[in-house]
């Protein structure tokens, strides 16, 4: 197996499933930008920035920004999930990651969106009250009340001091300050007006302060209370100066009608609390007014915080989804990686021992058990397969080494095994897997007949072969073994014909000489005694002599066929051999046009020059006789010598009468279509060609006539080169050319 053949774990989405494309992601991003820009325009368009926006408007803007923002976060998480899934051993499009991101994001976004809307509305409706005119009026009224109370307290003691100054002025006009009644009057004034301390001071232009009368139960330095600033303000026309220091409310004023005479009066009490309350009220009012100025800003900041927190929650949900998906996919990815190793042939692949008892852990344990069993079974199969392979190799070696064809078939006669000899004998490439009837109908018919052995002939014409077949019936299917006995049968027939020819030549040749001699003696002795007008005797004796000559020539052919000499192979110029064969017939047949063509005039071939010349002579002779038998005037005989690769072919084409109807038998001995033919010419040619490891073929010429082709294997013949010298003279006498008639 190949690991690459295992596809990634992924499935195509069904046609109805919504598919997220980059265009959708871009559209969501554009929606986020557009909504943000529109929200900014709506917020900035108000003419009163210190006024709050309506809660529904703010909630709508919040939702409008939140929804595309959440979608963008989910799409971003989806893209990250797909990349993380693609980088994981599981591969694919990260369907589990994407689903978990969508699930967690939706679970976080929906309630978060509702809570955000409710919180925004509650906050805004609650805050709207405090920023309303009623709330502002109540707060300002309370502050005014505290301020008024504080001012009233100060005014009370200020008025008491001014009244006391008027009374002091009237008393000084009635009697001088050094009168005995003035101190009493001064003390009574302090007492009647509930003052804690008072002093009548003289402050001339030089600034020196001199005390004229004083009530000082607390024994404080009253002269230091008259500050130069207060004196300057009073002389500038201000009626009184009120100072609050510590626990005292101090009032300084001038005494009417007396120059440089000033009255100091003070009330000791809890003025610190009153002052702090007044200051606090003022600070509250100032803070409230500052909040009013920043009302919309605070409103937008709160809703912006809600938006960011909501998006942060969705982002955290997406992150948790990715982590959960990674944790869920991690053992699955390990399983997938191990499965791919198993698919690639590595049965030792295991996943880590699961720590949990959940379904994934159970799956991991079962997977480890499965791979362990597969490894054991595979080892057993490999061992058995190795034994089978060794046996198969032995059988193939034995089958390849035998010349007999062997075919093993199934019960349905489908070829299972066939050795090279079977394929070569049947002329079929790659027989295994094909029906026996397609490989060889003859063998299929023999198997169908139920015989255990037989002889069948395959092919037709010159390619026909005779096979001796033996059939072994086995449960797995018939097993056929067959040998090619075509050459053996041909040799047997040739031997039989040679024996017949030898016997005929022996039986006929002995009486021919006495007959011929007797006829010639009768001609010489009685030819002159026969009357001159009687030609019968001479014609009869001539007929006897001529027929005896024909019989002698026939006997010579029989003898030549019966004792064909063994060829002597040596390197010859084949084109010269072909030229010599044509030259003999050019002289004898001047009406026929002869033509020789050679691809390579220097071409050489290891052969028996005499026998190849004899074969070419017989073929050209038959071609000339075929042209004469046609009787259409001038004919043509063309001989072409070709060389391709290691094969040499000699092709002889004529314009004669063509091949007979029974053309398959024209090379058999004593098969002839002419009255005076012996039927040995082409048989001798075929025997010469076969002894030269060649083949002869016959075909019709397209324009009419016959094409005879002899093909030789130059490489195989080169191995037979005997480097022979000239043959002995006595052998040459027995190997004279034999002229035969066309069969």
XYZ file of C-alpha atoms in Angstrom:
743
model
C 0.000 0.000 0.000
C 0.924 3.594 -0.331
C 0.215 6.212 2.317
C -0.324 8.769 -0.381
C -3.308 6.738 -1.545
C -5.149 7.480 1.717
C -7.217 10.631 1.173
C -7.468 13.374 3.746
C -10.449 12.989 6.106
C -12.810 15.441 4.603
C -16.193 15.505 2.951
C -17.714 17.894 0.526
C -20.471 20.106 1.822
C -23.968 19.202 0.598
C -25.505 21.616 -1.922
C -27.811 23.130 0.708
C -25.047 23.939 3.226
C -24.040 27.593 3.504
C -20.431 28.110 2.539
C -18.329 30.957 3.940
C -16.156 32.521 1.272
C -13.505 35.265 1.450
C -16.066 37.574 -0.131
C -18.360 37.108 2.880
C -15.470 37.776 5.265
C -14.647 40.941 3.367
C -18.312 41.978 3.458
C -18.467 41.512 7.259
C -15.275 43.543 7.688
C -16.712 46.268 5.493
C -19.937 46.200 7.548
C -17.934 46.695 10.763
C -16.166 49.724 9.294
C -19.363 51.234 7.865
C -21.349 50.765 11.097
C -18.515 52.314 13.129
C -18.393 55.306 10.795
C -22.186 55.769 10.904
C -22.172 55.509 14.721
C -19.467 58.156 14.965
C -21.451 60.443 12.673
C -24.639 60.016 14.742
C -22.835 60.745 18.014
C -20.978 63.773 16.630
C -24.036 65.289 14.952
C -25.745 66.454 18.232
C -25.697 70.209 18.925
C -25.639 69.747 22.733
C -22.752 67.414 23.621
C -23.525 67.834 27.351
C -26.930 66.224 26.869
C -27.410 62.456 27.044
C -28.440 60.477 23.970
C -31.691 58.544 24.229
C -31.290 55.034 25.662
C -32.926 53.373 22.612
C -30.593 55.173 20.229
C -27.513 54.184 22.214
C -28.722 50.576 22.557
C -29.383 50.444 18.810
C -25.897 51.748 18.041
C -24.437 49.241 20.515
C -26.248 46.317 18.885
C -25.391 47.579 15.403
C -21.687 47.573 16.300
C -21.792 44.422 18.377
C -23.423 42.055 15.852
C -20.939 42.532 12.959
C -18.103 42.650 15.485
C -19.139 39.271 16.885
C -19.498 37.895 13.358
C -16.020 39.162 12.515
C -14.596 37.502 15.636
C -16.326 34.234 14.707
C -15.003 34.380 11.135
C -11.523 35.136 12.430
C -11.788 32.176 14.780
C -13.029 30.035 11.892
C -10.036 30.986 9.745
C -7.634 30.248 12.612
C -9.433 26.940 13.220
C -9.079 25.899 9.579
C -5.370 26.696 9.602
C -4.804 24.823 12.851
C -6.778 21.870 11.506
C -4.823 21.872 8.244
C -1.579 21.776 10.229
C -2.822 18.890 12.387
C -2.306 15.217 11.419
C -6.031 14.892 10.708
C -5.866 17.469 7.926
C -8.965 18.395 6.002
C -10.951 21.604 6.364
C -11.159 21.557 10.178
C -14.875 20.839 10.346
C -14.722 19.967 14.056
C -12.699 23.096 14.879
C -15.104 25.273 12.923
C -18.170 23.728 14.521
C -16.801 24.135 18.030
C -15.856 27.758 17.319
C -19.346 28.433 15.975
C -21.000 26.638 18.906
C -18.974 28.352 21.644
C -19.213 31.720 19.925
C -22.973 31.432 19.572
C -23.399 30.252 23.165
C -21.344 33.212 24.381
C -22.686 35.798 21.937
C -26.451 35.307 22.312
C -26.751 35.686 26.113
C -23.963 38.259 26.122
C -25.846 40.306 23.542
C -29.043 40.181 25.592
C -27.230 41.027 28.830
C -25.379 43.878 27.136
C -28.594 45.381 25.809
C -30.358 45.077 29.182
C -27.362 46.477 31.066
C -27.077 49.382 28.659
C -30.765 50.225 28.947
C -30.837 49.848 32.732
C -27.741 51.973 33.130
C -28.989 54.671 30.816
C -32.495 54.807 32.243
C -31.020 54.900 35.758
C -28.466 57.567 34.904
C -30.995 59.552 32.930
C -32.780 60.388 36.193
C -29.656 61.825 37.800
C -28.900 63.861 34.721
C -32.478 65.109 34.425
C -33.576 68.678 35.213
C -35.405 67.572 38.371
C -32.318 65.924 39.821
C -30.197 68.901 38.906
C -32.765 71.300 40.468
C -32.991 69.301 43.695
C -29.235 69.202 44.063
C -28.816 72.887 43.295
C -31.657 73.811 45.691
C -30.084 71.821 48.504
C -26.778 73.499 47.829
C -28.418 76.935 47.757
C -30.123 76.136 51.041
C -26.830 75.203 52.703
C -25.167 78.299 51.257
C -28.055 80.525 52.422
C -27.936 79.076 55.923
C -24.217 79.726 56.093
C -24.609 83.283 54.822
C -27.473 83.922 57.256
C -25.258 82.889 60.152
C -22.545 85.252 58.989
C -25.071 88.045 58.379
C -26.520 87.675 61.846
C -23.221 88.312 63.600
C -22.325 90.981 61.091
C -25.559 92.862 61.819
C -25.020 92.454 65.575
C -21.581 94.020 65.242
C -22.870 96.908 63.078
C -25.692 97.600 65.571
C -23.239 97.549 68.424
C -21.009 100.010 66.479
C -23.985 102.401 66.083
C -24.774 102.166 69.793
C -21.132 102.783 70.633
C -21.154 105.865 68.374
C -24.245 107.267 70.160
C -22.716 106.575 73.574
C -19.440 108.293 72.668
C -21.367 111.342 71.524
C -23.147 111.397 74.921
C -20.116 110.952 77.081
C -16.422 110.421 76.500
C -14.805 107.023 76.358
C -12.999 107.528 79.640
C -16.230 108.066 81.605
C -16.934 105.555 84.434
C -20.092 104.271 82.749
C -18.525 103.402 79.405
C -16.919 100.097 80.407
C -20.206 98.937 81.850
C -22.005 100.008 78.727
C -19.459 98.157 76.599
C -19.828 94.943 78.574
C -23.629 95.193 78.394
C -23.469 95.563 74.615
C -21.360 92.414 74.353
C -23.681 90.537 76.614
C -26.932 91.721 75.026
C -25.759 90.663 71.585
C -24.487 87.215 72.739
C -20.971 87.986 71.595
C -18.086 85.973 72.991
C -15.498 88.727 72.861
C -15.179 92.342 71.681
C -12.672 95.184 71.556
C -12.736 98.883 70.759
C -9.468 99.669 68.942
C -7.795 102.820 67.721
C -5.833 102.291 64.503
C -4.288 105.522 63.284
C -2.795 105.967 59.839
C 0.540 104.822 61.166
C -0.950 101.350 61.638
C -0.279 101.059 65.353
C -3.184 99.342 67.100
C -4.244 100.626 70.527
C -6.954 98.948 72.589
C -9.480 101.317 74.200
C -11.993 98.824 75.589
C -12.039 95.053 75.600
C -14.056 92.007 76.694
C -11.654 89.039 76.406
C -12.739 86.019 78.433
C -10.572 83.679 76.350
C -7.517 85.912 76.813
C -6.464 85.945 73.207
C -4.465 88.647 71.479
C -7.304 90.723 70.063
C -5.090 93.488 68.659
C -3.608 91.006 66.215
C -7.068 90.244 64.830
C -7.177 93.659 63.138
C -5.274 92.887 59.943
C -3.978 95.637 57.681
C -6.092 94.226 54.856
C -9.260 94.520 56.899
C -8.391 98.129 57.882
C -7.702 98.981 54.237
C -11.005 97.515 53.101
C -12.963 99.379 55.797
C -11.322 102.678 55.000
C -12.057 102.006 51.343
C -15.761 102.197 52.208
C -16.655 98.582 52.900
C -19.192 98.438 55.750
C -17.734 95.478 57.601
C -15.287 92.631 57.179
C -16.328 89.158 58.318
C -13.612 86.605 58.919
C -14.080 82.947 59.915
C -10.975 81.557 61.590
C -11.001 78.358 63.574
C -14.044 78.374 65.821
C -14.660 82.129 65.648
C -16.850 84.291 63.452
C -15.080 87.656 63.583
C -16.567 90.917 62.415
C -14.594 94.196 62.110
C -16.292 97.506 61.398
C -15.771 101.213 61.911
C -17.498 103.214 64.640
C -19.628 105.867 62.909
C -18.573 109.464 63.648
C -15.118 108.515 65.022
C -12.047 108.478 62.863
C -9.569 105.667 63.285
C -11.884 103.914 65.751
C -12.703 100.272 64.937
C -14.942 97.713 66.657
C -13.939 94.063 66.771
C -16.557 91.484 67.781
C -16.407 87.727 67.649
C -18.669 84.748 68.334
C -17.003 81.531 69.418
C -18.894 78.347 68.304
C -18.882 75.203 66.002
C -18.213 77.114 62.841
C -15.854 74.463 61.424
C -18.660 71.969 60.706
C -20.808 74.668 59.139
C -17.906 75.772 56.948
C -17.070 72.228 55.856
C -20.704 71.503 55.022
C -20.906 74.612 52.962
C -17.646 73.753 51.172
C -18.851 70.193 50.597
C -22.098 71.430 49.126
C -20.203 73.720 46.837
C -17.900 70.853 45.785
C -20.893 68.589 45.089
C -22.465 71.223 42.921
C -19.167 71.742 41.079
C -18.735 68.000 40.556
C -22.299 67.622 39.381
C -21.860 70.442 36.907
C -18.636 68.777 35.696
C -20.532 65.526 35.233
C -23.215 67.385 33.330
C -20.519 68.686 30.999
C -19.209 65.135 30.498
C -22.580 63.403 30.474
C -22.503 62.116 26.853
C -18.832 61.211 27.114
C -19.531 59.058 30.162
C -22.549 57.539 28.456
C -20.490 56.608 25.387
C -17.585 55.369 27.494
C -19.855 53.031 29.420
C -21.409 51.607 26.258
C -18.008 51.373 24.601
C -16.789 49.436 27.627
C -19.814 47.150 27.278
C -18.958 46.652 23.583
C -15.299 45.849 24.280
C -16.146 43.530 27.161
C -18.707 41.739 24.984
C -16.196 41.281 22.168
C -13.609 40.165 24.699
C -16.058 37.550 26.000
C -16.655 36.297 22.454
C -12.904 36.254 21.825
C -12.344 34.258 25.011
C -15.116 31.869 23.915
C -13.419 31.433 20.512
C -10.072 30.821 22.203
C -11.638 28.259 24.538
C -13.301 26.612 21.516
C -9.949 26.357 19.736
C -8.313 24.875 22.809
C -11.161 22.395 23.304
C -11.043 21.469 19.607
C -7.286 20.963 19.778
C -7.697 18.776 22.810
C -10.450 16.740 21.155
C -8.633 16.489 17.829
C -5.221 15.634 19.326
C -6.035 11.944 20.047
C -8.006 11.731 16.809
C -5.024 13.178 14.947
C -2.754 10.622 16.560
C -5.170 7.897 15.471
C -5.262 9.269 11.930
C -1.466 9.441 11.761
C -1.195 5.855 12.993
C -3.910 4.755 10.540
C -2.012 6.342 7.670
C 1.149 4.554 8.752
C -0.820 1.309 8.760
C -2.192 2.163 5.308
C 1.395 2.734 4.178
C 2.343 -0.757 5.348
C 3.759 0.032 8.810
C 1.758 -2.340 10.996
C 3.912 -1.528 14.023
C 2.141 1.822 14.380
C 0.638 2.372 17.831
C -0.974 5.276 19.633
C -0.006 6.304 23.136
C -1.774 4.531 25.964
C -4.926 6.520 26.782
C -5.156 8.017 30.252
C -8.909 8.448 30.145
C -11.700 5.906 30.043
C -13.865 7.819 27.606
C -14.864 6.835 24.067
C -11.640 8.156 22.536
C -9.575 6.138 24.995
C -11.589 3.020 24.166
C -11.043 3.674 20.463
C -7.280 4.042 21.007
C -7.089 0.755 22.919
C -9.117 -1.076 20.265
C -6.897 0.442 17.549
C -3.750 -0.807 19.282
C -5.292 -4.269 19.612
C -6.277 -4.223 15.934
C -2.819 -3.202 14.716
C -1.219 -5.827 16.952
C -3.419 -8.545 15.460
C -2.804 -7.206 11.960
C 0.948 -7.274 12.547
C 0.810 -10.886 13.694
C -1.425 -11.913 10.815
C 0.711 -10.000 8.356
C 3.842 -11.726 9.606
C 2.125 -15.073 9.116
C 0.928 -14.024 5.674
C 4.394 -12.793 4.724
C 5.893 -16.106 5.783
C 3.262 -18.067 3.874
C 3.562 -15.724 0.923
C 7.334 -16.178 0.921
C 6.885 -19.925 0.756
C 4.326 -19.561 -2.017
C 6.627 -17.167 -3.830
C 9.491 -19.616 -3.607
C 7.257 -22.368 -4.909
C 5.937 -20.122 -7.651
C 9.455 -19.104 -8.631
C 10.442 -22.761 -8.763
C 7.391 -23.636 -10.863
C 7.987 -20.662 -13.165
C 11.636 -21.595 -13.549
C 10.658 -25.159 -14.407
C 7.878 -24.017 -16.740
C 10.111 -21.437 -18.406
C 12.791 -24.050 -18.976
C 10.548 -26.526 -20.790
C 9.724 -26.209 -24.451
C 6.222 -27.556 -23.967
C 3.384 -25.111 -23.475
C 1.586 -25.227 -20.108
C -1.749 -23.560 -19.364
C -3.619 -23.757 -16.058
C -7.286 -22.758 -16.199
C -10.108 -22.212 -13.744
C -13.250 -24.391 -13.666
C -14.809 -21.776 -15.966
C -11.870 -22.242 -18.391
C -10.345 -18.844 -17.641
C -6.579 -18.917 -18.165
C -4.806 -18.543 -14.801
C -1.183 -19.420 -15.640
C 0.596 -19.713 -18.975
C 4.321 -20.064 -19.573
C 6.263 -18.312 -22.310
C 6.272 -21.392 -24.523
C 2.458 -21.518 -24.450
C 2.182 -17.849 -25.401
C 4.730 -18.319 -28.214
C 3.098 -21.484 -29.577
C -0.397 -19.955 -29.513
C 0.769 -16.546 -30.752
C -1.094 -14.716 -27.946
C 0.373 -11.994 -25.754
C -0.316 -12.171 -22.003
C -2.847 -15.075 -21.960
C -3.574 -14.995 -18.171
C -6.941 -13.491 -17.398
C -8.427 -14.323 -20.816
C -10.968 -17.068 -21.606
C -9.455 -20.203 -23.121
C -11.889 -19.904 -26.037
C -10.385 -16.520 -26.854
C -6.797 -17.730 -26.492
C -7.329 -20.906 -28.552
C -10.758 -22.125 -29.661
C -9.210 -25.466 -30.701
C -7.880 -26.160 -27.193
C -11.194 -25.052 -25.688
C -13.079 -27.476 -27.928
C -10.733 -30.302 -26.910
C -11.323 -29.534 -23.210
C -15.061 -29.376 -23.847
C -14.984 -32.823 -25.474
C -13.774 -34.382 -22.227
C -10.754 -36.117 -23.819
C -7.524 -36.440 -21.888
C -5.246 -36.090 -24.909
C -5.443 -35.266 -28.578
C -3.887 -33.584 -31.562
C -5.179 -30.199 -32.671
C -4.169 -27.892 -35.493
C -4.131 -24.156 -34.856
C -3.773 -21.378 -37.384
C -4.287 -21.557 -41.118
C -2.162 -21.640 -44.234
C 1.569 -21.440 -43.818
C 1.194 -20.449 -40.128
C -0.658 -23.649 -39.251
C 0.770 -25.629 -36.338
C -0.007 -29.081 -35.042
C -0.039 -29.529 -31.266
C -0.051 -32.719 -29.241
C -2.187 -31.892 -26.200
C -2.498 -33.642 -22.847
C -5.171 -32.575 -20.333
C -5.022 -33.136 -16.575
C -8.349 -32.710 -14.819
C -7.824 -30.961 -11.450
C -10.289 -29.479 -8.923
C -8.872 -26.005 -9.575
C -9.457 -26.426 -13.312
C -8.032 -28.279 -16.327
C -4.260 -28.090 -16.875
C -3.144 -28.355 -20.482
C 0.351 -29.297 -21.669
C 1.102 -29.351 -25.379
C 4.064 -29.667 -27.718
C 4.522 -28.381 -31.236
C 4.848 -31.497 -33.443
C 4.525 -29.607 -36.706
C 8.206 -30.042 -37.592
C 8.202 -33.673 -36.454
C 5.203 -34.420 -38.666
C 6.821 -32.542 -41.532
C 10.058 -34.446 -41.011
C 8.125 -37.697 -40.895
C 6.284 -36.837 -44.092
C 9.516 -35.682 -45.704
C 11.283 -38.863 -44.653
C 8.392 -40.914 -45.959
C 8.394 -39.083 -49.266
C 12.170 -39.375 -49.431
C 11.878 -43.120 -48.942
C 9.138 -43.272 -51.580
C 11.252 -41.177 -53.960
C 14.291 -43.368 -53.367
C 12.293 -46.561 -54.008
C 10.641 -45.086 -57.108
C 13.994 -43.902 -58.447
C 15.494 -47.318 -57.745
C 12.643 -49.250 -59.339
C 12.284 -46.993 -62.364
C 15.895 -46.113 -63.120
C 17.046 -49.708 -63.697
C 14.756 -50.516 -66.689
C 15.102 -47.049 -68.274
C 18.580 -47.623 -69.705
C 17.711 -50.916 -71.510
C 14.527 -49.373 -72.875
C 16.374 -46.345 -74.172
C 19.168 -48.455 -75.656
C 16.639 -50.805 -77.293
C 14.729 -47.928 -78.849
C 17.916 -46.294 -80.157
C 19.103 -49.671 -81.621
C 15.769 -50.188 -83.331
C 16.119 -46.695 -84.828
C 19.597 -47.392 -86.162
C 18.935 -50.940 -87.365
C 15.478 -50.705 -88.844
C 15.078 -47.006 -89.494
C 16.573 -47.251 -92.978
C 14.500 -50.330 -93.924
C 11.204 -48.646 -93.250
C 9.692 -47.071 -96.299
C 10.345 -43.439 -96.856
C 6.645 -42.635 -96.758
C 6.035 -44.438 -93.520
C 6.928 -42.104 -90.627
C 5.162 -44.068 -87.951
C 8.198 -46.132 -86.939
C 10.415 -43.071 -86.531
C 7.756 -41.155 -84.569
C 7.205 -44.082 -82.221
C 10.889 -44.649 -81.547
C 11.389 -40.905 -80.989
C 8.512 -40.930 -78.559
C 10.068 -43.819 -76.660
C 13.435 -42.082 -76.449
C 11.853 -38.761 -75.419
C 9.633 -40.316 -72.761
C 12.540 -42.279 -71.394
C 14.448 -38.980 -71.099
C 11.534 -37.428 -69.258
C 11.391 -40.413 -66.926
C 15.139 -40.186 -66.344
C 14.825 -36.489 -65.477
C 11.976 -37.277 -63.101
C 14.021 -39.990 -61.503
C 16.896 -37.514 -61.050
C 14.556 -35.120 -59.270
C 13.324 -37.931 -57.045
C 16.918 -38.803 -56.253
C 17.815 -35.181 -55.520
C 14.832 -34.782 -53.174
C 15.635 -38.042 -51.451
C 19.294 -37.188 -50.826
C 19.450 -33.412 -50.308
C 23.025 -32.714 -49.145
C 23.664 -31.052 -45.802
C 24.326 -27.282 -46.321
C 27.832 -25.885 -45.825
C 27.586 -22.390 -44.330
C 30.050 -19.645 -45.165
C 30.039 -15.883 -45.611
C 28.660 -15.008 -49.086
C 27.723 -11.847 -50.982
C 23.994 -12.463 -51.177
C 23.409 -9.848 -53.889
C 25.841 -11.678 -56.209
C 24.001 -14.962 -55.569
C 20.718 -13.273 -56.504
C 22.299 -11.680 -59.611
C 23.613 -15.076 -60.823
C 20.156 -16.667 -60.415
C 18.553 -13.928 -62.512
C 21.257 -14.022 -65.174
C 20.584 -17.689 -66.040
C 16.959 -16.884 -66.862
C 17.618 -13.564 -68.630
C 19.327 -15.521 -71.425
C 16.613 -18.195 -71.585
C 13.682 -15.747 -71.493
C 14.457 -12.634 -73.570
C 10.759 -11.608 -73.590
C 10.664 -11.153 -69.815
C 12.025 -8.026 -68.122
C 14.215 -8.879 -65.124
C 15.130 -6.373 -62.398
C 17.309 -6.711 -59.278
C 17.357 -4.286 -56.345
C 19.654 -4.385 -53.287
C 19.499 -2.078 -50.271
C 23.203 -2.722 -49.728
C 25.219 -4.133 -52.693
C 27.934 -5.203 -50.210
C 25.466 -7.098 -48.009
C 26.801 -10.471 -46.881
C 25.005 -13.488 -45.442
C 26.252 -16.770 -43.992
C 24.645 -19.457 -46.183
C 25.210 -22.343 -48.588
C 25.699 -20.473 -51.859
C 24.759 -23.437 -54.069
C 21.550 -24.257 -52.197
C 20.402 -20.615 -51.960
C 21.160 -20.243 -55.670
C 19.191 -23.415 -56.392
C 16.226 -22.096 -54.375
C 16.294 -18.719 -56.153
C 16.629 -20.454 -59.531
C 13.591 -22.620 -58.860
C 11.517 -19.619 -57.731
C 12.535 -17.499 -60.770
C 11.914 -20.467 -63.070
C 8.413 -20.900 -61.652
C 7.805 -17.144 -62.060
C 8.906 -17.288 -65.733
C 6.652 -20.264 -66.407
C 3.739 -18.437 -64.715
C 4.277 -15.421 -67.019
C 4.390 -17.688 -70.103
C 1.237 -19.469 -68.906
C -0.561 -16.158 -68.724
C 0.222 -15.498 -72.397
C -0.068 -11.706 -72.363
C 3.238 -10.877 -74.007
C 6.090 -9.267 -72.100
C 6.117 -9.831 -68.332
C 8.367 -8.703 -65.493
C 10.196 -10.414 -62.655
C 11.588 -8.230 -59.864
C 13.953 -9.465 -57.172
C 14.582 -7.222 -54.144
C 17.174 -7.918 -51.424
C 16.449 -6.013 -48.196
C 18.238 -5.720 -44.872
C 16.517 -4.510 -41.686
C 18.012 -4.931 -38.246
C 19.405 -8.482 -38.214
C 17.038 -9.899 -40.828
C 17.687 -10.343 -44.541
C 14.748 -10.831 -46.906
C 14.699 -11.768 -50.610
C 11.462 -10.890 -52.368
C 10.630 -12.208 -55.884
C 7.586 -10.667 -57.591
C 6.178 -11.673 -61.011
C 3.291 -10.650 -63.239
C 2.169 -14.227 -63.943
C -1.050 -16.120 -63.383
C -0.823 -15.896 -59.597
C -1.261 -18.485 -56.861
C -3.596 -21.483 -57.214
C -6.729 -21.850 -55.126
C -5.194 -24.589 -52.970
C -2.258 -22.375 -52.093
C -1.782 -23.784 -48.608
C -0.430 -27.075 -50.022
C 1.896 -25.779 -52.717
C 5.010 -26.522 -50.642
C 4.050 -30.144 -49.956
C 5.961 -32.841 -51.905
C 4.302 -34.104 -55.078
C 1.681 -31.393 -54.901
C 1.465 -29.828 -58.390
C -1.063 -28.108 -60.637
C 0.788 -28.882 -63.925
C 0.415 -32.020 -66.009
C 4.163 -32.587 -66.297
C 5.141 -31.236 -62.864
C 6.576 -33.430 -60.135
C 5.573 -31.208 -57.196
C 9.089 -31.209 -55.744
C 10.411 -27.767 -56.745
C 8.861 -25.665 -53.962
C 9.228 -28.552 -51.518
C 12.984 -28.463 -52.159
C 12.968 -24.640 -51.824
C 11.094 -24.854 -48.497
C 13.528 -27.463 -47.206
C 16.509 -25.267 -48.155
C 14.981 -22.216 -46.471
C 14.175 -24.145 -43.282
C 17.707 -25.565 -43.106
C 18.894 -21.950 -43.299
C 16.717 -21.112 -40.251
C 14.435 -19.014 -42.415
C 10.811 -18.802 -43.480
C 9.103 -18.627 -46.865
C 5.866 -16.862 -47.604
C 3.543 -16.482 -50.593
C 1.222 -13.564 -51.342
C -0.764 -12.116 -54.240
C 0.673 -9.142 -56.052
C -1.712 -6.176 -56.079
C -1.385 -5.630 -59.852
C -1.632 -9.390 -60.498
C 0.913 -12.129 -60.064
C 2.739 -13.625 -57.128
C 5.141 -12.367 -54.464
C 7.449 -14.955 -52.847
C 9.420 -13.785 -49.798
C 12.281 -15.639 -48.113
C 13.386 -14.244 -44.733
C 16.613 -15.190 -42.909
C 17.982 -14.343 -39.463
C 21.492 -13.055 -40.211
C 22.556 -13.204 -36.553
C 21.520 -16.830 -36.125
C 23.174 -17.815 -39.433
C 26.409 -16.044 -38.444
C 26.753 -18.532 -35.596
C 26.721 -21.388 -38.156
C 29.614 -20.053 -40.234
C 31.960 -23.006 -40.807
C 34.618 -21.018 -42.700
C 34.394 -23.804 -45.273
C 36.834 -24.075 -48.174
C 35.869 -25.107 -51.708
C 34.011 -28.378 -51.762
C 35.585 -31.522 -53.284
C 34.930 -32.138 -56.909
C 33.151 -35.413 -56.337
C 30.697 -33.695 -54.016
C 30.022 -31.025 -56.619
C 29.035 -33.713 -59.118
C 26.292 -34.915 -56.829
C 25.066 -31.403 -56.026
C 24.180 -30.182 -59.466
C 21.176 -27.828 -59.729
C 17.842 -29.423 -60.258
C 15.363 -27.695 -62.530
C 11.798 -28.342 -61.541
C 8.523 -27.233 -62.904
C 6.137 -24.845 -61.214
C 3.841 -26.624 -58.823
